Amino acid sequence: MENQIKKIAVLTSGGDAPGMNAAIRSVVRSCAYYNIECVGVYRGYQGMIEGDFKEMGARSVGNIINKGGTILKSARSLEFMTKEGRQKAYDYLKKEGIDAFVVIGGDGSFTGALVFNQEFNFPVMGIPGTIDNDIFGTNYTLGYDTALNTVVEVIDKIRDTASSHNRLFFVEVMGRDVGHIALNAGVGAGAEEILIPEENLGLDRLIESLKKSKKSGKSSSIVVVAEGDKIGKNVFELAEYVEENFPFYEVRVSVLGHMQRGGTPSCFDRVLASRMGVKVVESLIEGKSNLMVGVIDNKMVLTELDKAIKGKSKINRELLKVSDIMTT
Ligand code: ATP
């Protein structure tokens, strides 16, 4: 069957993540390799609605594989949530002769792509780009590995000050609904306790655990808290409660915030992005649509977008046990 796809658009949408540029580069170069035209869409779906497009050849993506953020910029577009907004986007895509788009983003961006496909029967593909690793259908999302490394590096620094002053640090990391970053970075950084939304440890058990560690001779501690953890209302209240009920350490809070999203992508994220870009372009050439590319057991796999959106990625429970054993 002759390839129906002659021109592909690529955009980044939702929260930015390290590795997005490497994915843009891969989509653009894969298109060049297969003699398909490629167009970059600026500012996510909002740029699509406004026709903010730029032709992208293989050389246009030089020197970006190592850069964080996204050269195409990202945005959240309320207008794309409306039928009129999506109609404008469709009209621009048609005007430019674009046959399909690849969106790099999270589940919200995939929902937008799916709605668009259902309305206009327009081929769409997704690349999971979010530091949260909360997308079903892939072991890793783009940016997650880099974010883990960033968090571990910062906690290492916090450990220096914690141990110098006999302090207990609560370090809040990103993860509204899932605790992947907290759990993995917590184990990697040697945290005393890791609080994640999936497990409600409870305040009493937290205090018990801190008592145990103090008794065992530890003079400082680090507790990693995912943003969405359910124990305290927020990390500051949690710290206050612990200070009142366990007055043996000076307690400090550090909220890592947006620094977790920035920075140079790790080698892992660059390689993953490169593989994902090739896979989506090849899949579009094969006539596929409405799919997200992912990596499972180191193999590239495709998952239907609606399953990727509805499904939940699960935390690795083995790590909970490892963390417990490591804090003996
Ligand atoms: P992150 O994981 O960083 O939040 P995301 O891709 O989930 O990334 P969202 O802000 O949820 O980020 O979604 C990005 C954009 O996708 C929205 O601003 C909107 O333009 C589009 N979008 C989301 N949901 C829908 C929907 N139901 N219909 C149409 N468009 C949508």
Short mmCIF file of C-alpha atoms and ligand atoms in Angstrom, two decimals:
data_model
loop_
_atom_site.label_atom_id
_atom_site.label_comp_id
_atom_site.label_asym_id
_atom_site.label_seq_id
_atom_site.Cartn_x
_atom_site.Cartn_y
_atom_site.Cartn_z
CA MET A 1 0.00 0.00 0.00
CA GLU A 2 1.33 3.41 -0.92
CA ASN A 3 2.19 5.71 1.98
CA GLN A 4 -0.65 8.21 2.41
CA ILE A 5 1.31 10.36 4.82
CA LYS A 6 3.30 13.06 3.05
CA LYS A 7 3.46 15.74 5.70
CA ILE A 8 3.56 15.41 9.49
CA ALA A 9 3.21 18.07 12.17
CA VAL A 10 4.90 17.77 15.56
CA LEU A 11 4.03 19.68 18.73
CA THR A 12 4.78 19.69 22.44
CA SER A 13 1.85 20.20 24.80
CA GLY A 14 1.11 20.42 28.53
CA GLY A 15 3.98 20.55 31.02
CA ASP A 16 7.46 20.51 29.52
CA ALA A 17 9.86 17.67 30.24
CA PRO A 18 13.55 17.09 29.52
CA GLY A 19 13.88 14.96 26.40
CA MET A 20 11.13 16.73 24.48
CA ASN A 21 13.70 18.38 22.21
CA ALA A 22 15.36 15.05 21.55
CA ALA A 23 11.93 13.70 20.56
CA ILE A 24 11.24 16.66 18.24
CA ARG A 25 14.63 16.07 16.65
CA SER A 26 13.87 12.41 16.18
CA VAL A 27 10.47 13.02 14.58
CA VAL A 28 11.96 15.65 12.24
CA ARG A 29 14.92 13.51 11.22
CA SER A 30 12.81 10.37 10.80
CA CYS A 31 10.54 12.33 8.47
CA ALA A 32 13.58 13.53 6.50
CA TYR A 33 14.87 9.96 6.32
CA TYR A 34 11.58 8.70 4.89
CA ASN A 35 11.10 11.70 2.58
CA ILE A 36 8.15 13.10 4.47
CA GLU A 37 7.77 16.82 5.05
CA CYS A 38 7.72 17.91 8.67
CA VAL A 39 6.20 20.97 10.27
CA GLY A 40 6.76 22.16 13.83
CA VAL A 41 3.76 23.64 15.64
CA TYR A 42 4.62 26.31 18.21
CA ARG A 43 2.88 26.57 21.61
CA GLY A 44 1.01 23.29 21.57
CA TYR A 45 -2.61 23.19 20.47
CA GLN A 46 -2.92 26.97 20.81
CA GLY A 47 -0.34 27.40 18.04
CA MET A 48 -2.24 24.89 15.93
CA ILE A 49 -5.38 27.00 16.30
CA GLU A 50 -3.43 30.10 15.25
CA GLY A 51 -1.52 28.45 12.41
CA ASP A 52 1.83 29.04 14.12
CA PHE A 53 3.75 26.53 12.01
CA LYS A 54 7.32 26.23 10.78
CA GLU A 55 8.75 23.85 8.18
CA MET A 56 11.45 21.73 9.80
CA GLY A 57 14.24 20.06 7.90
CA ALA A 58 16.88 17.72 9.28
CA ARG A 59 19.33 20.58 9.93
CA SER A 60 16.77 22.69 11.80
CA VAL A 61 17.05 20.43 14.84
CA GLY A 62 20.84 20.51 15.19
CA ASN A 63 22.26 21.06 18.69
CA ILE A 64 19.01 20.51 20.56
CA ILE A 65 19.39 16.89 21.70
CA ASN A 66 21.16 18.13 24.83
CA LYS A 67 18.71 20.90 25.71
CA GLY A 68 15.96 20.82 28.33
CA GLY A 69 12.56 22.44 27.76
CA THR A 70 11.13 22.50 24.26
CA ILE A 71 12.20 24.63 21.32
CA LEU A 72 8.62 24.51 20.04
CA LYS A 73 7.35 25.90 23.39
CA SER A 74 4.41 24.41 25.16
CA ALA A 75 1.03 25.70 26.23
CA ARG A 76 -2.25 24.73 27.74
CA SER A 77 -5.02 25.73 25.36
CA LEU A 78 -8.56 26.22 26.62
CA GLU A 79 -9.66 27.04 23.09
CA PHE A 80 -8.69 23.58 21.90
CA MET A 81 -11.22 22.23 24.39
CA THR A 82 -13.96 23.79 22.25
CA LYS A 83 -15.30 22.48 18.96
CA GLU A 84 -14.75 25.89 17.33
CA GLY A 85 -11.12 25.93 18.43
CA ARG A 86 -10.46 22.47 17.07
CA GLN A 87 -12.19 23.39 13.79
CA LYS A 88 -9.76 26.31 13.39
CA ALA A 89 -6.84 23.96 14.06
CA TYR A 90 -8.17 21.47 11.49
CA ASP A 91 -8.59 24.22 8.88
CA TYR A 92 -4.96 25.30 9.35
CA LEU A 93 -3.68 21.74 9.15
CA LYS A 94 -5.61 21.18 5.92
CA LYS A 95 -4.49 24.51 4.49
CA GLU A 96 -0.88 23.47 5.09
CA GLY A 97 -1.48 20.03 3.54
CA ILE A 98 -0.64 18.24 6.80
CA ASP A 99 -1.77 14.59 6.94
CA ALA A 100 -1.08 13.68 10.58
CA PHE A 101 0.27 15.07 13.83
CA VAL A 102 2.49 13.78 16.60
CA VAL A 103 1.89 15.26 20.04
CA ILE A 104 4.53 15.01 22.75
CA GLY A 105 2.86 15.47 26.13
CA GLY A 106 0.82 13.89 28.90
CA ASP A 107 -2.62 12.34 29.15
CA GLY A 108 -4.43 15.68 28.71
CA SER A 109 -2.62 16.22 25.42
CA PHE A 110 -3.52 12.69 24.34
CA THR A 111 -7.18 13.30 25.20
CA GLY A 112 -7.10 16.38 22.97
CA ALA A 113 -5.56 14.33 20.14
CA LEU A 114 -8.16 11.63 20.48
CA VAL A 115 -11.09 14.05 20.48
CA PHE A 116 -9.59 15.68 17.39
CA ASN A 117 -9.21 12.34 15.64
CA GLN A 118 -12.79 11.37 16.39
CA GLU A 119 -14.12 14.66 15.06
CA PHE A 120 -12.08 14.93 11.88
CA ASN A 121 -10.80 11.40 11.30
CA PHE A 122 -7.33 12.91 11.33
CA PRO A 123 -4.37 10.59 12.08
CA VAL A 124 -2.67 11.34 15.41
CA MET A 125 0.10 9.72 17.45
CA GLY A 126 1.39 10.37 20.96
CA ILE A 127 4.82 10.40 22.59
CA PRO A 128 4.62 10.37 26.40
CA GLY A 129 6.55 13.39 27.68
CA THR A 130 6.11 14.06 31.38
CA ILE A 131 8.43 13.76 34.35
CA ASP A 132 5.72 12.05 36.44
CA ASN A 133 5.94 8.68 34.66
CA ASP A 134 2.19 8.38 35.21
CA ILE A 135 1.16 7.06 31.81
CA PHE A 136 -0.07 3.56 31.16
CA GLY A 137 1.56 1.67 28.27
CA THR A 138 5.18 2.52 28.94
CA ASN A 139 7.71 1.72 31.64
CA TYR A 140 9.21 5.18 31.19
CA THR A 141 7.94 8.55 30.03
CA LEU A 142 10.33 11.13 28.62
CA GLY A 143 11.86 13.31 31.29
CA TYR A 144 11.32 10.93 34.18
CA ASP A 145 14.86 9.60 34.29
CA THR A 146 16.32 13.10 34.11
CA ALA A 147 13.99 14.29 36.88
CA LEU A 148 15.06 11.37 39.09
CA ASN A 149 18.70 12.27 38.62
CA THR A 150 17.98 15.92 39.39
CA VAL A 151 16.10 15.03 42.57
CA VAL A 152 18.80 12.63 43.78
CA GLU A 153 21.49 15.24 43.16
CA VAL A 154 19.61 17.84 45.19
CA ILE A 155 18.84 15.43 48.04
CA ASP A 156 22.55 14.56 48.20
CA LYS A 157 23.23 18.23 48.84
CA ILE A 158 20.46 18.45 51.41
CA ARG A 159 21.94 15.41 53.15
CA ASP A 160 25.19 17.34 53.70
CA THR A 161 23.41 20.05 55.61
CA ALA A 162 21.04 17.62 57.37
CA SER A 163 23.91 15.59 58.77
CA SER A 164 25.97 18.64 59.74
CA HIS A 165 23.13 20.05 61.85
CA ASN A 166 21.29 16.91 63.04
CA ARG A 167 18.25 17.93 61.09
CA LEU A 168 15.23 16.18 59.78
CA PHE A 169 14.39 17.30 56.26
CA PHE A 170 11.09 16.87 54.51
CA VAL A 171 11.76 17.11 50.79
CA GLU A 172 8.70 17.53 48.60
CA VAL A 173 9.01 16.25 45.05
CA MET A 174 6.59 16.31 42.11
CA GLY A 175 3.89 13.68 41.74
CA ARG A 176 0.28 14.77 42.26
CA ASP A 177 -1.31 11.38 41.72
CA VAL A 178 1.59 8.98 41.55
CA GLY A 179 4.67 8.45 43.66
CA HIS A 180 7.15 7.24 41.06
CA ILE A 181 9.58 10.12 41.49
CA ALA A 182 9.37 10.02 45.30
CA LEU A 183 9.79 6.27 45.51
CA ASN A 184 12.66 5.88 43.08
CA ALA A 185 14.54 9.03 44.01
CA GLY A 186 13.88 8.25 47.69
CA VAL A 187 15.52 4.85 47.39
CA GLY A 188 18.30 6.30 45.23
CA ALA A 189 19.02 9.06 47.71
CA GLY A 190 18.74 6.84 50.78
CA ALA A 191 15.69 8.49 52.32
CA GLU A 192 14.50 7.37 55.76
CA GLU A 193 10.86 7.40 54.75
CA ILE A 194 9.08 7.87 51.45
CA LEU A 195 5.53 9.19 51.45
CA ILE A 196 3.53 8.58 48.29
CA PRO A 197 -0.15 8.92 47.32
CA GLU A 198 -0.49 5.16 46.73
CA GLU A 199 0.33 4.26 50.35
CA ASN A 200 -1.11 6.03 53.33
CA LEU A 201 1.55 5.43 55.95
CA GLY A 202 -0.32 7.43 58.60
CA LEU A 203 1.14 9.97 60.99
CA ASP A 204 1.60 7.56 63.87
CA ARG A 205 3.61 5.14 61.82
CA LEU A 206 5.73 7.97 60.49
CA ILE A 207 6.56 9.06 64.04
CA GLU A 208 7.24 5.44 65.04
CA SER A 209 9.58 5.02 62.13
CA LEU A 210 11.48 8.21 62.97
CA LYS A 211 11.77 7.10 66.60
CA LYS A 212 13.17 3.77 65.47
CA SER A 213 15.77 5.38 63.28
CA LYS A 214 16.79 7.82 66.03
CA LYS A 215 17.14 4.91 68.44
CA SER A 216 19.30 3.03 66.00
CA GLY A 217 21.82 5.85 66.16
CA LYS A 218 20.93 8.06 63.22
CA SER A 219 21.54 11.72 63.80
CA SER A 220 19.73 13.11 60.78
CA SER A 221 17.02 11.99 58.44
CA ILE A 222 15.50 12.73 55.08
CA VAL A 223 11.85 12.05 54.34
CA VAL A 224 10.83 12.31 50.69
CA VAL A 225 7.21 13.38 50.20
CA ALA A 226 5.35 13.21 46.91
CA GLU A 227 3.22 16.32 46.22
CA GLY A 228 0.05 14.22 46.27
CA ASP A 229 0.78 12.33 49.48
CA LYS A 230 -2.35 12.02 51.59
CA ILE A 231 -0.92 12.01 55.14
CA GLY A 232 -0.64 15.72 55.82
CA LYS A 233 -2.59 18.46 54.09
CA ASN A 234 0.72 19.69 52.81
CA VAL A 235 4.37 19.15 53.56
CA PHE A 236 4.58 22.17 55.89
CA GLU A 237 1.73 20.94 58.08
CA LEU A 238 3.28 17.52 58.10
CA ALA A 239 6.61 18.94 59.24
CA GLU A 240 4.87 20.99 61.93
CA TYR A 241 3.08 17.93 63.26
CA VAL A 242 6.32 15.95 63.42
CA GLU A 243 8.17 18.79 65.13
CA GLU A 244 5.46 18.95 67.81
CA ASN A 245 5.30 15.21 68.36
CA PHE A 246 8.91 14.27 67.90
CA PRO A 247 11.06 17.07 69.29
CA PHE A 248 14.44 15.43 68.77
CA TYR A 249 15.44 16.99 65.50
CA GLU A 250 15.29 20.43 64.04
CA VAL A 251 12.84 20.06 61.20
CA ARG A 252 13.22 21.75 57.82
CA VAL A 253 11.19 21.62 54.64
CA SER A 254 12.48 21.85 51.11
CA VAL A 255 10.06 21.99 48.17
CA LEU A 256 11.97 21.19 45.01
CA GLY A 257 9.33 22.53 42.61
CA HIS A 258 9.97 23.34 38.98
CA MET A 259 13.70 22.70 39.05
CA GLN A 260 12.70 19.05 38.64
CA ARG A 261 11.43 19.77 35.14
CA GLY A 262 14.48 21.55 33.88
CA GLY A 263 17.99 20.67 32.92
CA THR A 264 19.96 18.67 30.44
CA PRO A 265 18.22 15.41 29.55
CA SER A 266 19.95 12.25 30.70
CA CYS A 267 21.41 9.85 28.17
CA PHE A 268 18.54 7.48 28.93
CA ASP A 269 15.93 10.12 28.02
CA ARG A 270 17.76 11.09 24.84
CA VAL A 271 17.96 7.51 23.65
CA LEU A 272 14.33 6.86 24.57
CA ALA A 273 13.22 10.03 22.75
CA SER A 274 15.18 9.04 19.65
CA ARG A 275 13.61 5.58 19.61
CA MET A 276 10.11 6.93 20.19
CA GLY A 277 10.35 9.46 17.37
CA VAL A 278 11.42 6.82 14.87
CA LYS A 279 8.67 4.47 15.98
CA VAL A 280 5.83 7.01 15.66
CA VAL A 281 6.89 8.14 12.20
CA GLU A 282 7.25 4.55 10.98
CA SER A 283 3.86 3.72 12.48
CA LEU A 284 2.18 6.62 10.68
CA ILE A 285 3.78 5.48 7.42
CA GLU A 286 2.28 2.03 8.07
CA GLY A 287 -1.15 3.67 8.25
CA LYS A 288 -1.51 3.45 12.04
CA SER A 289 -3.18 6.13 14.15
CA ASN A 290 -4.54 6.88 17.65
CA LEU A 291 -1.60 5.19 19.32
CA MET A 292 0.99 6.11 21.90
CA VAL A 293 4.50 4.79 21.64
CA GLY A 294 6.07 3.39 24.78
CA VAL A 295 8.85 1.16 25.97
CA ILE A 296 8.13 -2.05 27.85
CA ASP A 297 10.91 -4.47 28.78
CA ASN A 298 13.17 -2.41 26.52
CA LYS A 299 10.98 -3.01 23.44
CA MET A 300 9.08 -0.29 21.62
CA VAL A 301 5.36 -0.92 21.93
CA LEU A 302 2.20 0.84 20.81
CA THR A 303 -0.82 1.35 23.06
CA GLU A 304 -4.19 2.74 22.00
CA LEU A 305 -4.44 6.34 23.14
CA ASP A 306 -7.68 5.76 25.02
CA LYS A 307 -6.08 2.92 27.00
CA ALA A 308 -3.02 5.06 27.73
CA ILE A 309 -5.31 7.81 29.01
CA LYS A 310 -7.61 5.62 31.11
CA GLY A 311 -5.03 3.18 32.40
CA LYS A 312 -2.87 3.80 35.43
CA SER A 313 0.84 3.19 35.71
CA LYS A 314 1.58 1.29 38.89
CA ILE A 315 4.39 1.89 41.34
CA ASN A 316 6.96 -0.83 41.81
CA ARG A 317 5.98 -2.31 45.16
CA GLU A 318 9.25 -4.18 45.45
CA LEU A 319 10.86 -0.77 45.98
CA LEU A 320 8.72 -0.18 49.07
CA LYS A 321 10.21 -3.28 50.64
CA VAL A 322 13.72 -2.35 49.51
CA SER A 323 13.27 1.06 51.08
CA ASP A 324 12.10 -0.52 54.37
CA ILE A 325 15.06 -2.88 54.48
CA MET A 326 17.53 -0.11 53.66
CA THR A 327 16.42 1.96 56.61
CA THR A 328 17.17 -0.80 59.13
P1 ATP B 1 0.91 17.27 32.13
O1 ATP B 1 1.10 15.82 32.45
O2 ATP B 1 2.14 18.05 32.23
O3 ATP B 1 -0.24 17.88 32.86
P2 ATP B 1 -0.85 17.10 29.89
O4 ATP B 1 -0.65 16.81 28.47
O5 ATP B 1 -1.66 16.11 30.66
O6 ATP B 1 0.55 17.31 30.55
P3 ATP B 1 -2.93 19.12 30.10
O7 ATP B 1 -2.83 20.54 30.48
O8 ATP B 1 -3.84 18.23 30.84
O9 ATP B 1 -1.43 18.58 30.06
O10 ATP B 1 -3.40 19.06 28.55
C1 ATP B 1 -2.71 19.81 27.56
C2 ATP B 1 -3.68 20.39 26.57
O11 ATP B 1 -4.40 19.32 25.91
C3 ATP B 1 -4.79 21.24 27.17
O12 ATP B 1 -4.35 22.55 27.44
C4 ATP B 1 -5.81 21.23 26.06
O13 ATP B 1 -5.49 22.14 25.04
C5 ATP B 1 -5.68 19.80 25.52
N1 ATP B 1 -6.75 18.98 26.10
C6 ATP B 1 -6.76 18.38 27.31
N2 ATP B 1 -7.94 17.74 27.53
C7 ATP B 1 -8.70 17.96 26.43
C8 ATP B 1 -10.02 17.60 26.03
N3 ATP B 1 -10.81 16.87 26.83
N4 ATP B 1 -10.45 18.00 24.83
C9 ATP B 1 -9.67 18.74 24.03
N5 ATP B 1 -8.43 19.13 24.34
C10 ATP B 1 -7.94 18.75 25.51
#
